[in-house]
PDB file of C-alpha atoms in Angstrom:
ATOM      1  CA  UNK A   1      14.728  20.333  69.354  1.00 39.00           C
ATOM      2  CA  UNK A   2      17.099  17.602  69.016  1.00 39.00           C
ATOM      3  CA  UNK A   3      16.896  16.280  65.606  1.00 39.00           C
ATOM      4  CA  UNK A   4      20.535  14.807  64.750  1.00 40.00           C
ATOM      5  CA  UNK A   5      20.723  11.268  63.328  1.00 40.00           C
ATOM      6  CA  UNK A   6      22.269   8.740  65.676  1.00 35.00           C
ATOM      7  CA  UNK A   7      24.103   6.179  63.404  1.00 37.00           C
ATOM      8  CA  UNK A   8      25.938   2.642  63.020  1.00 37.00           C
ATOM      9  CA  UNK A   9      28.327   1.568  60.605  1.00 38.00           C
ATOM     10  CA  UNK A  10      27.230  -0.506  57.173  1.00 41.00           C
ATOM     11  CA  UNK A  11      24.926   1.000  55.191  1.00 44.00           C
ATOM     12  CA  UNK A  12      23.859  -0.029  52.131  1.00 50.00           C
ATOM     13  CA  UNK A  13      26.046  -2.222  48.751  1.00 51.00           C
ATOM     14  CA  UNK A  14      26.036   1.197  47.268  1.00 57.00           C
ATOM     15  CA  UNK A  15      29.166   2.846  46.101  1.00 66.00           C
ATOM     16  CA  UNK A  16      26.909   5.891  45.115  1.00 80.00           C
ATOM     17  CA  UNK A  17      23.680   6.391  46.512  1.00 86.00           C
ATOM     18  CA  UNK A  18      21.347   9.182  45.098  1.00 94.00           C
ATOM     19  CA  UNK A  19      19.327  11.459  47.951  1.00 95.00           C
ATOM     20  CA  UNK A  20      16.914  14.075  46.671  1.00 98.00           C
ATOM     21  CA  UNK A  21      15.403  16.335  49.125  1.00 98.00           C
ATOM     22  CA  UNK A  22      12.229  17.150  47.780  1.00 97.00           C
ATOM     23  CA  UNK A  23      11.501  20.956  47.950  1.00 95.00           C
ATOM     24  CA  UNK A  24       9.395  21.932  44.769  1.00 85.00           C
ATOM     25  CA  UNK A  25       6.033  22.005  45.973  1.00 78.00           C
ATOM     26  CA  UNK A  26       3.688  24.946  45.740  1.00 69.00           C
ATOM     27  CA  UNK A  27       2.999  24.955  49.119  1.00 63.00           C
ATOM     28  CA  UNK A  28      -0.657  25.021  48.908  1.00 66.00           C
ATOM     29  CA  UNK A  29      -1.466  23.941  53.339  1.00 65.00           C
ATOM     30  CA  UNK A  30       1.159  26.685  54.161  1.00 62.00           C
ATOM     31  CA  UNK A  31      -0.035  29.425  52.753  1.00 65.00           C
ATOM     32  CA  UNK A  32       2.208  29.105  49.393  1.00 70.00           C
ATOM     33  CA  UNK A  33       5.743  29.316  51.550  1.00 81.00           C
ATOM     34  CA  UNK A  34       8.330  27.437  50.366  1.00 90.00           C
ATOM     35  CA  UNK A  35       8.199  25.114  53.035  1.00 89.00           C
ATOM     36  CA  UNK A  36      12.198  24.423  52.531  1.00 93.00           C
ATOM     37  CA  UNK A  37      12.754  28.089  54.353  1.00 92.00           C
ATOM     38  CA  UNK A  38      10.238  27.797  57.014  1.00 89.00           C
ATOM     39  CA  UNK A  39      12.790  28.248  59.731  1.00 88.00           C
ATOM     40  CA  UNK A  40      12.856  26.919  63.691  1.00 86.00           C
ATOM     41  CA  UNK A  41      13.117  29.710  66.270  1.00 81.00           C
ATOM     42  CA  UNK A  42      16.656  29.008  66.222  1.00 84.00           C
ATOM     43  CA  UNK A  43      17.040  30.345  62.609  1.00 87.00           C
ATOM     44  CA  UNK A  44      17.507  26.814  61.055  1.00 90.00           C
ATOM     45  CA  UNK A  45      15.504  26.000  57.809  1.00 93.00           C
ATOM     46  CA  UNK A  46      13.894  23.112  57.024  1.00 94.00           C
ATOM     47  CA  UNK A  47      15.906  22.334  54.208  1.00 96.00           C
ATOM     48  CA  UNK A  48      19.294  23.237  55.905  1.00 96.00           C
ATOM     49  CA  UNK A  49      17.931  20.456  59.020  1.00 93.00           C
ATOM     50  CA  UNK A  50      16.949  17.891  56.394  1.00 94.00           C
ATOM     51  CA  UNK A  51      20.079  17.916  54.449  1.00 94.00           C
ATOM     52  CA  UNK A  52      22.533  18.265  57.648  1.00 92.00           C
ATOM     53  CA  UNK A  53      20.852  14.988  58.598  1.00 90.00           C
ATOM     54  CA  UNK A  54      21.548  13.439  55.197  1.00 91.00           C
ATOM     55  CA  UNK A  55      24.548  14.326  54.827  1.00 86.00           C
ATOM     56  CA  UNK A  56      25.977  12.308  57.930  1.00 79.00           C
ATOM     57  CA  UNK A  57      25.326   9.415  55.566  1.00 71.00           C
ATOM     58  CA  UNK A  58      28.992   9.684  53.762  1.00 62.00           C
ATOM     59  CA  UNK A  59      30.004   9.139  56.986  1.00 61.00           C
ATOM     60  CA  UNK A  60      28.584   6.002  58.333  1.00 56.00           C
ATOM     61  CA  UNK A  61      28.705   4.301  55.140  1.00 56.00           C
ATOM     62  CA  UNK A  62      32.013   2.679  55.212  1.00 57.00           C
ATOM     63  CA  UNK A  63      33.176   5.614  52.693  1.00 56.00           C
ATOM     64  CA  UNK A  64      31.088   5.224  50.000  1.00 64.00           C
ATOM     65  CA  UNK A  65      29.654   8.353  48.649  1.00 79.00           C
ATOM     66  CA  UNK A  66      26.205  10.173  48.926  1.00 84.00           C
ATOM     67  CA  UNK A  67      24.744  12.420  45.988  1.00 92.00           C
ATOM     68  CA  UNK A  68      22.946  14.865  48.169  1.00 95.00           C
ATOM     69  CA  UNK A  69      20.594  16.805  45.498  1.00 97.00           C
ATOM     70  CA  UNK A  70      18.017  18.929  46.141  1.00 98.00           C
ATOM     71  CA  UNK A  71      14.669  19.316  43.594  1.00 98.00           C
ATOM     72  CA  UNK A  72      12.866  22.498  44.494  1.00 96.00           C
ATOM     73  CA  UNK A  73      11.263  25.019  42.028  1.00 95.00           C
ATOM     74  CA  UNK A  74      11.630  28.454  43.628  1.00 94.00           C
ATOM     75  CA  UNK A  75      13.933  30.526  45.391  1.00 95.00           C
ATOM     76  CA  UNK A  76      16.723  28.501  43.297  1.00 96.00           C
ATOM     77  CA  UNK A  77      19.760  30.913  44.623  1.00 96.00           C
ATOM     78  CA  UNK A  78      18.838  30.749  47.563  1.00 96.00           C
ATOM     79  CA  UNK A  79      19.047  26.777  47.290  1.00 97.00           C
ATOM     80  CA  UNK A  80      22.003  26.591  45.264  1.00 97.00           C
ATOM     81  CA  UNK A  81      23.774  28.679  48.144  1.00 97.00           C
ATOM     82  CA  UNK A  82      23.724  25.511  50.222  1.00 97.00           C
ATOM     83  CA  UNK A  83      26.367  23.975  48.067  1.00 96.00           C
ATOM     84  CA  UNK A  84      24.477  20.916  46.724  1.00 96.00           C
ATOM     85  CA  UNK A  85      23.668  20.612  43.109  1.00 97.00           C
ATOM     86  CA  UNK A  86      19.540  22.024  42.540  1.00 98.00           C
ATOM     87  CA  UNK A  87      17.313  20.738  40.150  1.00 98.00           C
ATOM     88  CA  UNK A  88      13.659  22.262  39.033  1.00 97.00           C
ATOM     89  CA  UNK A  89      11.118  20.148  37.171  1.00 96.00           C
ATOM     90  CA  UNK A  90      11.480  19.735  33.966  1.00 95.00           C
ATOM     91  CA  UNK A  91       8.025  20.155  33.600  1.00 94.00           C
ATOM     92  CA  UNK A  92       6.185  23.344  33.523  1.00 88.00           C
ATOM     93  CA  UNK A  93       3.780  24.198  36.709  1.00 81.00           C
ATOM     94  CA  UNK A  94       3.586  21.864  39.315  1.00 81.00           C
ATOM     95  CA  UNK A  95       3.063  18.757  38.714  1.00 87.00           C
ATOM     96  CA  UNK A  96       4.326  17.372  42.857  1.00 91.00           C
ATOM     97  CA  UNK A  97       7.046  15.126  43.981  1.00 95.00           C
ATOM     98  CA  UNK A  98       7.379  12.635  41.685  1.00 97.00           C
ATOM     99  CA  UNK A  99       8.015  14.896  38.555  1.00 97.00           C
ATOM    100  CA  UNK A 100      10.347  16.244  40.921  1.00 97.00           C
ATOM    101  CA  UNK A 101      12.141  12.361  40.892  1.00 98.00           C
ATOM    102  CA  UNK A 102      11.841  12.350  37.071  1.00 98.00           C
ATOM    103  CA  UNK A 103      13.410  15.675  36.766  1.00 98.00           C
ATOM    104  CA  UNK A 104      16.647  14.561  38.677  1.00 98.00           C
ATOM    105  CA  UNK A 105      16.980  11.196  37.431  1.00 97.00           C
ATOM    106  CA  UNK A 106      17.112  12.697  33.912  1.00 97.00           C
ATOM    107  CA  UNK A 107      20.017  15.016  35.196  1.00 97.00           C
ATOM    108  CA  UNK A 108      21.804  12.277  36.571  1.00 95.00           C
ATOM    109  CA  UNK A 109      21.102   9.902  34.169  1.00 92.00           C
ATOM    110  CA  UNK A 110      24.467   9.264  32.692  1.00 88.00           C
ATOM    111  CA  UNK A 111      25.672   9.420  36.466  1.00 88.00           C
ATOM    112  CA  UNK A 112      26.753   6.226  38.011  1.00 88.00           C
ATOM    113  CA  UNK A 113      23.839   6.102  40.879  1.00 92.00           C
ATOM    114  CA  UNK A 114      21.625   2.969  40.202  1.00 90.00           C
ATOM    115  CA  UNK A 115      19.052   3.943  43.250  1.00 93.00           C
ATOM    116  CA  UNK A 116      17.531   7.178  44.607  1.00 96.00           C
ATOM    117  CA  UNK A 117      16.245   7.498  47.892  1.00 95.00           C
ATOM    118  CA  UNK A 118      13.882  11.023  48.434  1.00 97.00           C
ATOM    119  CA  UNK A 119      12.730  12.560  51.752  1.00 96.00           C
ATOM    120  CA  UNK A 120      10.345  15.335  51.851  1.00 95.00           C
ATOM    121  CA  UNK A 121      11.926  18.736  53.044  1.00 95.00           C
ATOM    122  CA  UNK A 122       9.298  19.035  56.098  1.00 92.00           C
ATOM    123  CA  UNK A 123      10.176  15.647  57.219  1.00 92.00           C
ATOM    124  CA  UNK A 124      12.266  17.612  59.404  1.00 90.00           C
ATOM    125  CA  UNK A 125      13.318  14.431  61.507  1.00 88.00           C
ATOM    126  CA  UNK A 126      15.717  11.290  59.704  1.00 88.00           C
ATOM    127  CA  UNK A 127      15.071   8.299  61.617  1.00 86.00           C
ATOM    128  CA  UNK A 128      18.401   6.491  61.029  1.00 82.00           C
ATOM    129  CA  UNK A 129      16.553   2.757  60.889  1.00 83.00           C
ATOM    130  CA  UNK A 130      14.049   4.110  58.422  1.00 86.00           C
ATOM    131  CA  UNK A 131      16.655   5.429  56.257  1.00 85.00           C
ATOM    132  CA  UNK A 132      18.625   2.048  56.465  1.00 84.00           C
ATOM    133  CA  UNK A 133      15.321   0.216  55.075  1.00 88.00           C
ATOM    134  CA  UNK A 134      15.538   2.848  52.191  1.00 90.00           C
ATOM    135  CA  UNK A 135      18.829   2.334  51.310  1.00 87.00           C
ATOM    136  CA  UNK A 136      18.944  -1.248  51.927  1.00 87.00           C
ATOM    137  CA  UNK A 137      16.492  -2.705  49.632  1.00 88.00           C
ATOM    138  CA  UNK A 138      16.790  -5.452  47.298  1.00 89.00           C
ATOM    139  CA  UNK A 139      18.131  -4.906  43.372  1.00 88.00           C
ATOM    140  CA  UNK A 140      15.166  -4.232  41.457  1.00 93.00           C
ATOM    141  CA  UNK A 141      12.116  -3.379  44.096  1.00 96.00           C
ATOM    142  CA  UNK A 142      10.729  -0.161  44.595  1.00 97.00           C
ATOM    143  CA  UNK A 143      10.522   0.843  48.625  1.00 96.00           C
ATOM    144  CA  UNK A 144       8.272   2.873  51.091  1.00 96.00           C
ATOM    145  CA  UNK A 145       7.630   3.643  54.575  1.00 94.00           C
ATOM    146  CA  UNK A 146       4.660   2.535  56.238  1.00 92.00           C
ATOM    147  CA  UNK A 147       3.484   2.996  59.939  1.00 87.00           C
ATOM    148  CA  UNK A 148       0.656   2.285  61.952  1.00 84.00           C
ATOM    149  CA  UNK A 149      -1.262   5.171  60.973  1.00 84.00           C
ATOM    150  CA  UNK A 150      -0.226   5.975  57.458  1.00 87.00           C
ATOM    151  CA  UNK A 151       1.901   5.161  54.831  1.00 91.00           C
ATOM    152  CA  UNK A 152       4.703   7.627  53.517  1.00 93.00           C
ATOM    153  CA  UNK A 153       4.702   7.601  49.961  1.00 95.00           C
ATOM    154  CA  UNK A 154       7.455  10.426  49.290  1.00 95.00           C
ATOM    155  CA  UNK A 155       9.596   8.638  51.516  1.00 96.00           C
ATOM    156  CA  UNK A 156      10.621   6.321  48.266  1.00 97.00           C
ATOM    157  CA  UNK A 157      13.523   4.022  47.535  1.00 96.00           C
ATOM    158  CA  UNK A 158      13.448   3.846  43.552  1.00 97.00           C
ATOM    159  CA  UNK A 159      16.158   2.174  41.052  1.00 95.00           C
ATOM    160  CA  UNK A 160      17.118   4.494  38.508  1.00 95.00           C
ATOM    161  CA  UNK A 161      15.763   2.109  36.038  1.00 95.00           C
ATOM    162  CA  UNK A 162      12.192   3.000  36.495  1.00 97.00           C
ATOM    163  CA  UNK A 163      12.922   6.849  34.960  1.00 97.00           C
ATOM    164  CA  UNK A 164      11.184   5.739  32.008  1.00 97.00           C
ATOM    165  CA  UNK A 165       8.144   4.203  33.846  1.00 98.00           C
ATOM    166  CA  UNK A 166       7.712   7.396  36.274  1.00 98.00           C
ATOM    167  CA  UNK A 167       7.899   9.779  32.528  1.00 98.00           C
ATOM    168  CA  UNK A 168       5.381   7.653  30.798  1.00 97.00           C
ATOM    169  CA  UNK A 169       3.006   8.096  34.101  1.00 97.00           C
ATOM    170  CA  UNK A 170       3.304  11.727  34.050  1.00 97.00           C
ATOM    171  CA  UNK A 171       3.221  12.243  30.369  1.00 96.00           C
ATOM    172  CA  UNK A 172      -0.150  10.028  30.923  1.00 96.00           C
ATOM    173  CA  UNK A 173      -1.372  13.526  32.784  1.00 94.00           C
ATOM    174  CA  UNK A 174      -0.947  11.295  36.068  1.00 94.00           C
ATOM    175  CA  UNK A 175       1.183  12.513  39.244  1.00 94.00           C
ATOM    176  CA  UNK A 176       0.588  10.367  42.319  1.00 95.00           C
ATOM    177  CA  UNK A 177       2.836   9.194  43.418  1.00 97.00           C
ATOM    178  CA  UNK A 178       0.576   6.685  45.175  1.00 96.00           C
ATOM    179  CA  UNK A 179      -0.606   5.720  41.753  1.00 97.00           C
ATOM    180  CA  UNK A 180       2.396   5.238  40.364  1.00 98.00           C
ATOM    181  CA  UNK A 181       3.089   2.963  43.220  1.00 97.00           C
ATOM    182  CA  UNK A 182       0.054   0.891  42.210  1.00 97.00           C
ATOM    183  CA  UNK A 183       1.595   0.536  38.460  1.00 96.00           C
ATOM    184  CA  UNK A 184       4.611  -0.997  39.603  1.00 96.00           C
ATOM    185  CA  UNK A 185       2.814  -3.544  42.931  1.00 93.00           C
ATOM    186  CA  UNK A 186       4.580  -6.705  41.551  1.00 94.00           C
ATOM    187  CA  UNK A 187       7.984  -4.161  42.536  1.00 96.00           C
ATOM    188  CA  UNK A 188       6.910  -2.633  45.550  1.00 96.00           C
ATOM    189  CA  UNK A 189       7.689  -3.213  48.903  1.00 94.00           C
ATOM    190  CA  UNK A 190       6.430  -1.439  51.668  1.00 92.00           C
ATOM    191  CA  UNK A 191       8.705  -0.855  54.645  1.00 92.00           C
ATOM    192  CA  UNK A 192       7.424  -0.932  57.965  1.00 90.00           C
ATOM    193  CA  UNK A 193       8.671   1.179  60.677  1.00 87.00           C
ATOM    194  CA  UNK A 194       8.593   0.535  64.294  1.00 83.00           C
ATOM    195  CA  UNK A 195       6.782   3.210  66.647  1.00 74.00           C
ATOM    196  CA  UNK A 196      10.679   4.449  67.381  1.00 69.00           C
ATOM    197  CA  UNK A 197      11.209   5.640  64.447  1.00 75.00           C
ATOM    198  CA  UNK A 198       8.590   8.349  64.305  1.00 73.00           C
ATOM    199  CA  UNK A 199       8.910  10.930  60.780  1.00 80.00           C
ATOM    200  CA  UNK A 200       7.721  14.084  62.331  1.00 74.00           C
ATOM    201  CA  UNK A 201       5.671  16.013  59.645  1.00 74.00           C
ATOM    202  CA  UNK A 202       5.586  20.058  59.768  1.00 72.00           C
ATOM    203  CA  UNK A 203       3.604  20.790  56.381  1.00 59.00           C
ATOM    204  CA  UNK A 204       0.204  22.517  57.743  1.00 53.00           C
ATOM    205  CA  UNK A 205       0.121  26.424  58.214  1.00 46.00           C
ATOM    206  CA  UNK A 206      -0.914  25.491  62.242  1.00 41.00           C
ATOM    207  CA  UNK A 207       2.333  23.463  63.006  1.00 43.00           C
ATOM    208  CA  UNK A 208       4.306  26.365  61.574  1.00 44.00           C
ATOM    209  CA  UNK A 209       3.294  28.837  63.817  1.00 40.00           C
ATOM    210  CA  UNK A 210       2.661  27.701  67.382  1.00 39.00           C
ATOM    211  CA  UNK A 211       4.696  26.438  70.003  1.00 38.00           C
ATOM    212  CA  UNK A 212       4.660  22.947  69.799  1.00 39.00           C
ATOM    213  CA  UNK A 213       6.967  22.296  67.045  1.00 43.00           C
ATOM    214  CA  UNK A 214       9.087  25.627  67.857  1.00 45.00           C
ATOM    215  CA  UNK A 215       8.671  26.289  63.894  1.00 45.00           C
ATOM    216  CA  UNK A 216       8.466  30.439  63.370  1.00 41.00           C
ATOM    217  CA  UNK A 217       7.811  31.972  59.938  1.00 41.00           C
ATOM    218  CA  UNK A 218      10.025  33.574  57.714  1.00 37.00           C
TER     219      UNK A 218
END
């Protein structure tokens, strides 16, 4: 499975742009793995696809530099021994992906990254055009993708400046990050993806363990 980003030049005003890989779930449709080390039949994990997709960013992006960061809750060392900085929820239990957001944002608060864009860790393909609508969004708006059959909230292109908003939503015993979306409409933009740029899902116990998505367990 061929899953390596094909990329142009000019990406984004950024001179740091913030990527979290989210990784912290429970689990709960496979089985409780840690779907960031479900591995391909050629030994490659999830998370080690994702972020080798990612990290061709810093190279297509006229030199600027990419914060690769990756939020995840369990098997920490294992994490950490990618070589990217790792950062659990601040937040006891599991309280999904956007506490996740909240939880690096307030590590890298004093950090000079002014947006975060955050792709799920079983996303296990990186469209390169739906990353460019991530990253190049307008100052101020909040960003999603949307396709013909569903709309990918995780896949999220947030200013750093709504950390407060997304803390006051979860402190409000909220966690959607669907219904956070709804909070912010008169910011949000969703971002509409052609049928080429297909995000391929693996996040149900089925897909990891027959043939058609050559996804073995660990």
């Amino acid at each position: 499975m061929n899953m390596r980003l094909v990329m142009k030049s000019g990406f984004g005003g950024f001179d740091v742009l913030g990527v979290i890989i989210l990784a912290g779930g429970e689990g709960r449709r496979m089985h409780g793995m840690d779907k960031g080390w479900c591995r391909f039949s050629n030994g490659e994990s999830f998370v080690e696809t994702v972020m080798s997709q990612l990290e061709q960013l810093g190279q297509y992006n006229e030199g600027k530099r990419v914060k690769l960061v990756i939020s995840a809750n369990r098997n920490l060392q294992a994490y950490q021994s990618l070589g990217k900085a790792v950062v659990p929820d601040i937040r006891s239990g599991f309280h999904g992906p956007l506490a996740g957001i909240e939880s690096v944002m307030s590590a890298f608060q004093h950090a000079s990254i002014s947006r975060w864009c955050t792709w799920p860790v079983d996303s296990v393909t990186v469209p390169y055009e739906a990353l460019q609508r991530l990253v190049a969004m307008d100052e101020g708006k909040i960003g999603y993708l949307a396709d013909a059959h569903r709309q990918h909230f995780a896949h999220l292109s947030v200013p750093s400046s709504f950390r407060a908003s997304i803390s006051g939503y979860l402190n409000g015993g909220e966690g959607s990050i669907k219904g956070w979306l709804t909070q912010q409409r008169d910011y949000v933009v969703p971002l509409n993806l052609n049928p080429a740029e297909r995000i391929e899902n693996c996040n149900r116990w089925p897909q990891a363990v027959d043939g058609t998505n050559d996804v073995i367990r660990l």
